[in-house]
Coordinates of C-alpha atoms in Angstrom, one line a residue:
Chain A
X290 CA 6.2 126.4 -21.0
X291 CA 3.5 124.6 -22.9
X292 CA 2.3 126.2 -26.1
X293 CA -0.8 125.1 -28.0
X294 CA -1.2 127.0 -31.2
X295 CA -3.9 126.8 -33.8
X296 CA -3.8 127.8 -37.4
X297 CA -5.5 129.7 -38.7
X298 CA -6.9 132.0 -36.0
X299 CA -9.6 133.3 -38.3
X300 CA -11.2 131.4 -41.1
X301 CA -13.9 132.6 -43.5
X302 CA -15.1 130.0 -45.9
X303 CA -17.9 129.5 -48.4
X304 CA -20.6 126.9 -47.9
X305 CA -19.8 123.6 -49.5
X306 CA -16.0 124.1 -49.3
X307 CA -13.5 122.0 -47.4
X308 CA -10.9 123.2 -45.0
X309 CA -8.6 122.0 -42.2
X310 CA -7.7 123.6 -38.9
X311 CA -4.4 122.7 -37.4
X312 CA -3.4 122.4 -33.7
X313 CA 0.3 122.2 -32.8
X314 CA 1.5 121.7 -29.2
X315 CA 4.9 121.9 -27.7
X316 CA 5.1 119.0 -25.3
X317 CA 4.5 115.3 -25.1
X318 CA 0.9 114.3 -24.8
X319 CA -1.2 111.5 -26.2
X320 CA -4.6 113.1 -25.4
X321 CA -6.1 115.9 -27.5
X322 CA -9.6 117.3 -27.3
X323 CA -11.6 119.5 -29.7
X324 CA -14.3 121.8 -28.5
X325 CA -16.8 124.2 -30.1
X326 CA -17.9 127.5 -28.6
X327 CA -20.7 129.6 -29.8
X328 CA -20.7 133.4 -28.9
X329 CA -21.5 133.9 -25.3
X330 CA -21.8 130.2 -24.7
X331 CA -19.9 127.5 -22.9
X332 CA -17.8 124.8 -24.5
X333 CA -19.3 121.8 -26.3
X334 CA -17.1 118.7 -26.6
X335 CA -16.6 117.5 -30.1
X336 CA -13.9 114.9 -30.1
X337 CA -11.6 113.1 -27.7
X338 CA -8.4 111.7 -29.3
X339 CA -6.7 109.2 -27.0
X340 CA -3.8 107.8 -28.9
X341 CA -1.4 108.3 -31.8
X342 CA -3.2 107.8 -35.1
X343 CA -6.7 108.3 -33.6
X344 CA -9.3 109.5 -36.1
X345 CA -12.8 110.4 -35.1
X346 CA -15.7 111.7 -37.4
X347 CA -19.0 113.2 -36.6
X348 CA -21.1 114.6 -39.4
X349 CA -19.0 117.1 -41.5
X350 CA -16.2 117.2 -39.0
X351 CA -13.2 114.8 -38.7
X352 CA -10.4 115.0 -36.2
X353 CA -7.1 113.2 -36.2
X354 CA -4.0 113.0 -33.9
X355 CA -0.3 112.5 -34.7
X356 CA 1.5 112.5 -31.3
X357 CA 4.9 112.1 -32.9
X358 CA 4.4 115.4 -34.9
X359 CA 2.5 116.9 -31.9
X360 CA -0.2 117.8 -34.4
X361 CA -4.0 117.4 -34.5
X362 CA -6.2 118.4 -37.4
X363 CA -9.9 119.2 -37.6
X364 CA -11.2 118.8 -41.1
X365 CA -14.4 120.4 -42.3
X366 CA -16.2 118.8 -45.2
X367 CA -18.8 120.7 -47.3
X368 CA -19.2 123.5 -44.7
X369 CA -22.6 124.7 -43.8
X370 CA -23.6 127.9 -42.0
X371 CA -24.4 126.1 -38.8
X372 CA -20.7 125.3 -38.3
X373 CA -19.9 128.9 -37.7
X374 CA -18.3 129.1 -34.2
X375 CA -15.0 129.2 -32.5
X376 CA -13.1 125.9 -32.3
X377 CA -10.5 125.1 -29.7
X378 CA -8.2 122.2 -29.3
X379 CA -7.0 121.3 -25.8
X380 CA -4.1 119.2 -24.7
X381 CA -4.2 117.0 -21.6
X382 CA -1.0 116.6 -19.6
X383 CA -0.5 114.4 -16.5
X384 CA -1.6 115.8 -13.2
X385 CA -5.0 117.1 -14.3
X386 CA -3.5 119.8 -16.5
X387 CA -5.7 120.7 -19.4
X388 CA -4.7 123.6 -21.6
X389 CA -6.5 125.2 -24.6
X390 CA -5.2 126.3 -27.9
X391 CA -5.4 129.8 -29.3
X392 CA -8.8 129.1 -31.0
X393 CA -10.0 129.3 -34.6
X394 CA -12.9 131.6 -35.3
X395 CA -14.8 130.0 -38.2
X396 CA -17.4 131.9 -40.3
X397 CA -19.2 130.0 -43.1
X398 CA -20.6 132.3 -45.7
X399 CA -23.7 131.3 -47.7
Chain B
X150 CA -26.8 113.5 -14.2
X151 CA -24.1 114.5 -16.7
X152 CA -24.0 118.2 -16.1
X153 CA -21.9 120.8 -14.4
X154 CA -24.1 123.5 -12.9
X155 CA -22.8 127.0 -12.3
X156 CA -24.5 129.8 -10.4
X157 CA -25.1 132.6 -10.9
X158 CA -25.2 132.9 -14.7
X159 CA -24.5 136.6 -14.5
X160 CA -22.9 138.7 -11.8
X161 CA -22.2 142.4 -11.6
X162 CA -20.1 143.5 -8.6
X163 CA -18.3 146.5 -7.4
X164 CA -14.6 146.6 -6.7
X165 CA -15.2 146.6 -2.9
X166 CA -17.8 143.7 -2.9
X167 CA -17.3 140.1 -1.9
X168 CA -19.1 137.5 -3.9
X169 CA -18.9 133.8 -4.6
X170 CA -19.3 131.7 -7.7
X171 CA -20.6 128.2 -7.3
X172 CA -20.1 125.0 -9.3
X173 CA -21.8 121.6 -8.7
X174 CA -21.5 118.2 -10.4
X175 CA -23.0 114.8 -9.5
X176 CA -21.0 112.6 -11.9
X177 CA -18.7 111.3 -9.3
X178 CA -15.8 113.2 -10.8
X179 CA -12.9 113.8 -8.4
X180 CA -11.1 116.6 -10.3
X181 CA -12.6 120.1 -10.6
X182 CA -11.3 123.2 -12.4
X183 CA -11.8 126.9 -12.7
X184 CA -11.1 128.7 -15.9
X185 CA -11.2 132.3 -16.9
X186 CA -12.1 133.3 -20.4
X187 CA -11.8 136.8 -21.8
X188 CA -13.7 137.8 -25.0
X189 CA -12.2 136.2 -28.1
X190 CA -9.5 134.4 -26.1
X191 CA -9.1 130.8 -25.1
X192 CA -10.0 129.7 -21.5
X193 CA -7.1 130.0 -19.1
X194 CA -6.6 127.5 -16.3
X195 CA -6.8 129.1 -12.9
X196 CA -7.2 126.3 -10.3
X197 CA -7.4 122.5 -10.2
X198 CA -8.7 120.5 -7.3
X199 CA -8.0 116.8 -7.1
X200 CA -9.8 114.7 -4.5
X201 CA -10.9 118.0 -2.8
X202 CA -7.3 119.2 -2.5
X203 CA -5.8 122.1 -4.4
X204 CA -3.3 120.6 -6.8
X205 CA -2.7 123.5 -9.3
X206 CA -2.8 127.2 -8.8
X207 CA -1.7 129.0 -12.0
X208 CA -0.3 132.0 -10.2
X209 CA -3.7 133.5 -9.7
X210 CA -4.0 136.7 -7.7
X211 CA -5.1 136.3 -4.1
X212 CA -8.3 138.2 -4.7
X213 CA -9.5 134.9 -6.2
X214 CA -9.9 132.3 -3.5
X215 CA -11.0 128.7 -4.4
X216 CA -12.7 126.3 -2.1
X217 CA -13.8 122.7 -2.5
X218 CA -16.2 121.9 0.4
X219 CA -16.8 118.3 -0.9
X220 CA -16.4 116.2 -3.9
X221 CA -19.4 117.7 -5.7
X222 CA -19.0 121.4 -5.0
X223 CA -16.4 124.0 -6.0
X224 CA -16.6 127.6 -5.1
X225 CA -14.6 130.7 -6.2
X226 CA -14.6 133.5 -3.7
X227 CA -14.1 137.0 -5.1
X228 CA -12.9 140.0 -3.2
X229 CA -11.6 143.4 -4.2
X230 CA -11.7 142.6 -7.9
X231 CA -10.6 144.9 -10.7
X232 CA -12.5 145.8 -13.9
X233 CA -10.0 143.7 -15.8
X234 CA -11.2 140.7 -14.0
X235 CA -14.5 140.9 -15.9
X236 CA -14.7 137.7 -17.9
X237 CA -16.6 134.4 -18.3
X238 CA -15.7 132.0 -15.5
X239 CA -16.0 128.4 -16.4
X240 CA -16.1 125.4 -14.1
X241 CA -15.2 121.9 -15.3
X242 CA -14.9 118.5 -13.9
X243 CA -13.3 115.2 -14.9
X244 CA -12.6 111.8 -13.5
X245 CA -9.3 111.7 -11.7
X246 CA -7.8 108.3 -11.9
X247 CA -4.2 109.4 -11.2
X248 CA -4.1 107.8 -7.8
X249 CA -4.9 104.4 -9.3
X250 CA -2.5 104.9 -12.2
X251 CA -5.2 105.7 -14.6
X252 CA -5.8 108.7 -16.7
X253 CA -8.5 111.3 -17.0
X254 CA -11.1 110.8 -19.7
X255 CA -13.5 113.5 -20.6
X256 CA -13.8 117.0 -19.3
X257 CA -17.3 118.4 -18.8
X258 CA -17.8 122.2 -18.7
X259 CA -20.5 124.2 -17.0
X260 CA -22.3 127.0 -18.8
X261 CA -20.2 129.7 -17.0
X262 CA -20.7 132.8 -15.0
X263 CA -20.5 136.1 -16.8
X264 CA -18.8 138.4 -14.3
X265 CA -18.7 142.2 -14.7
X266 CA -16.7 144.3 -12.3
X267 CA -17.7 147.9 -12.1

């Protein structure tokens, strides 16, 4: 059974601080996605990581993938209030199988 | 057109009602998905259609019945639901290159249908 676990589940951080969200998965995959979800809204695609060692950056967010460790990270730099949301990683397996992690609820405090 | 459109946005139904959720995309994607999301939980995969054929059914109760009339449309027929089925139902689509040996790239999600069963 595939497990996709995120750590932490809840994160409260002050504006201007840095932090990293971790996504561990239990089976072989070389494709990892990050999504953002605001309360009551759908999923917004943030990053698509397509190979081992992939690193993508957009604004204050940077995502990386280590397929050998089955680990992806989402690093937040100098957090701002607008980043408050729930962040999900998702693992793609063959055969159109796409499974989400447990989610990290991020609150950025002014 | 780079969107997945879901209707209705909100639906309230009784436990004896029959209703349908609709999903449409015009991106030429050949794989379409239904997810169920409870509050403060991750989306859970329900069904996958690949080239208009059901390829994955994640042990979903038969009161949920998917249908893919053509490559652009995906329906979810609902019958005799329970209050615990109340959730956000999300549709998604992706390219499906499996038949040609390729891999999917990019999943696009609709805005969802907020379902309440009373």
